[in-house]
Amino acid sequence: LGIEARVHWRHDDGLPGIVLIVANHISWLDIFVLNSMQPARFIAKAELRRWPVVGRLSANVGTLFIERERRRDTHTVNRHTVDALARGDVSA
């Protein structure tokens, strides 16, 4: 696609320790760029899982899905995020 990612700072050995990245992305392209810089598990709205191609791709790479209408679902996603971080995954 002719996209050039500009990184202003990056640790030579990757991200140190357990990392949670908080990013407000602007487009779908941002997710691919972030993942190309540092493989990560993402948190996405649950509706995404039901989309034909994107849903399957997202689920297969370990995306955590949240039902935004269900307030209690944040507790479940938080627990899954903590578990993923404890295993050494980078979460975004």
mmCIF file of C-alpha atoms in Angstrom, residues 23-86:
data_model
loop_
_atom_site.group_PDB
_atom_site.id
_atom_site.type_symbol
_atom_site.label_atom_id
_atom_site.label_comp_id
_atom_site.label_asym_id
_atom_site.label_seq_id
_atom_site.Cartn_x
_atom_site.Cartn_y
_atom_site.Cartn_z
ATOM 1 C CA ALA A 23 -4.087 4.004 21.703
ATOM 2 C CA ASN A 24 -7.006 5.856 20.212
ATOM 3 C CA HIS A 25 -6.693 4.777 16.604
ATOM 4 C CA ILE A 26 -7.998 6.867 13.752
ATOM 5 C CA SER A 27 -8.566 4.191 11.122
ATOM 6 C CA TRP A 28 -8.363 0.441 10.580
ATOM 7 C CA LEU A 29 -4.922 0.956 9.122
ATOM 8 C CA ASP A 30 -3.613 2.052 12.524
ATOM 9 C CA ILE A 31 -4.227 -1.424 13.932
ATOM 10 C CA PHE A 32 -2.134 -3.085 11.241
ATOM 11 C CA VAL A 33 0.661 -0.542 11.643
ATOM 12 C CA LEU A 34 0.735 -0.936 15.447
ATOM 13 C CA ASN A 35 0.755 -4.718 15.102
ATOM 14 C CA SER A 36 3.588 -4.606 12.550
ATOM 15 C CA MET A 37 5.735 -2.626 15.013
ATOM 16 C CA GLN A 38 4.971 -4.812 18.029
ATOM 17 C CA PRO A 39 2.744 -7.895 17.833
ATOM 18 C CA ALA A 40 -0.075 -7.343 20.303
ATOM 19 C CA ARG A 41 -3.500 -8.524 21.353
ATOM 20 C CA PHE A 42 -6.207 -5.948 20.800
ATOM 21 C CA ILE A 43 -9.481 -5.189 22.539
ATOM 22 C CA ALA A 44 -12.346 -4.573 20.123
ATOM 23 C CA LYS A 45 -16.087 -4.123 20.175
ATOM 24 C CA ALA A 46 -17.928 -7.453 20.139
ATOM 25 C CA GLU A 47 -19.827 -6.598 16.948
ATOM 26 C CA LEU A 48 -16.550 -6.916 15.081
ATOM 27 C CA ARG A 49 -16.469 -10.652 15.791
ATOM 28 C CA ARG A 50 -19.659 -11.063 13.731
ATOM 29 C CA TRP A 51 -18.261 -9.341 10.619
ATOM 30 C CA PRO A 52 -17.600 -11.852 7.799
ATOM 31 C CA VAL A 53 -13.833 -11.692 7.156
ATOM 32 C CA VAL A 54 -12.523 -9.203 9.685
ATOM 33 C CA GLY A 55 -14.275 -11.008 12.554
ATOM 34 C CA ARG A 56 -12.564 -14.296 11.855
ATOM 35 C CA LEU A 57 -9.157 -12.674 11.333
ATOM 36 C CA SER A 58 -9.515 -10.702 14.562
ATOM 37 C CA ALA A 59 -10.558 -13.716 16.597
ATOM 38 C CA ASN A 60 -7.730 -15.846 15.187
ATOM 39 C CA VAL A 61 -5.044 -13.402 16.363
ATOM 40 C CA GLY A 62 -6.305 -13.366 19.949
ATOM 41 C CA THR A 63 -8.393 -10.198 19.979
ATOM 42 C CA LEU A 64 -10.376 -9.728 23.173
ATOM 43 C CA PHE A 65 -13.947 -8.653 22.464
ATOM 44 C CA ILE A 66 -16.075 -6.420 24.693
ATOM 45 C CA GLU A 67 -19.850 -6.036 24.701
ATOM 46 C CA ARG A 68 -19.966 -2.273 25.143
ATOM 47 C CA GLU A 69 -23.676 -2.303 25.986
ATOM 48 C CA ARG A 70 -23.056 -4.642 28.939
ATOM 49 C CA ARG A 71 -21.358 -2.685 31.686
ATOM 50 C CA ARG A 72 -20.323 -5.847 33.554
ATOM 51 C CA ASP A 73 -18.433 -7.079 30.491
ATOM 52 C CA THR A 74 -15.626 -4.657 31.341
ATOM 53 C CA HIS A 75 -14.800 -6.843 34.355
ATOM 54 C CA THR A 76 -14.522 -9.912 32.127
ATOM 55 C CA VAL A 77 -12.326 -8.140 29.573
ATOM 56 C CA ASN A 78 -10.158 -6.683 32.351
ATOM 57 C CA ARG A 79 -9.632 -10.175 33.787
ATOM 58 C CA HIS A 80 -8.741 -11.584 30.341
ATOM 59 C CA THR A 81 -6.361 -8.662 29.759
ATOM 60 C CA VAL A 82 -4.616 -9.262 33.089
ATOM 61 C CA ASP A 83 -4.294 -12.968 32.212
ATOM 62 C CA ALA A 84 -2.826 -12.135 28.780
ATOM 63 C CA LEU A 85 -0.345 -9.683 30.291
ATOM 64 C CA ALA A 86 0.658 -12.248 32.933
#
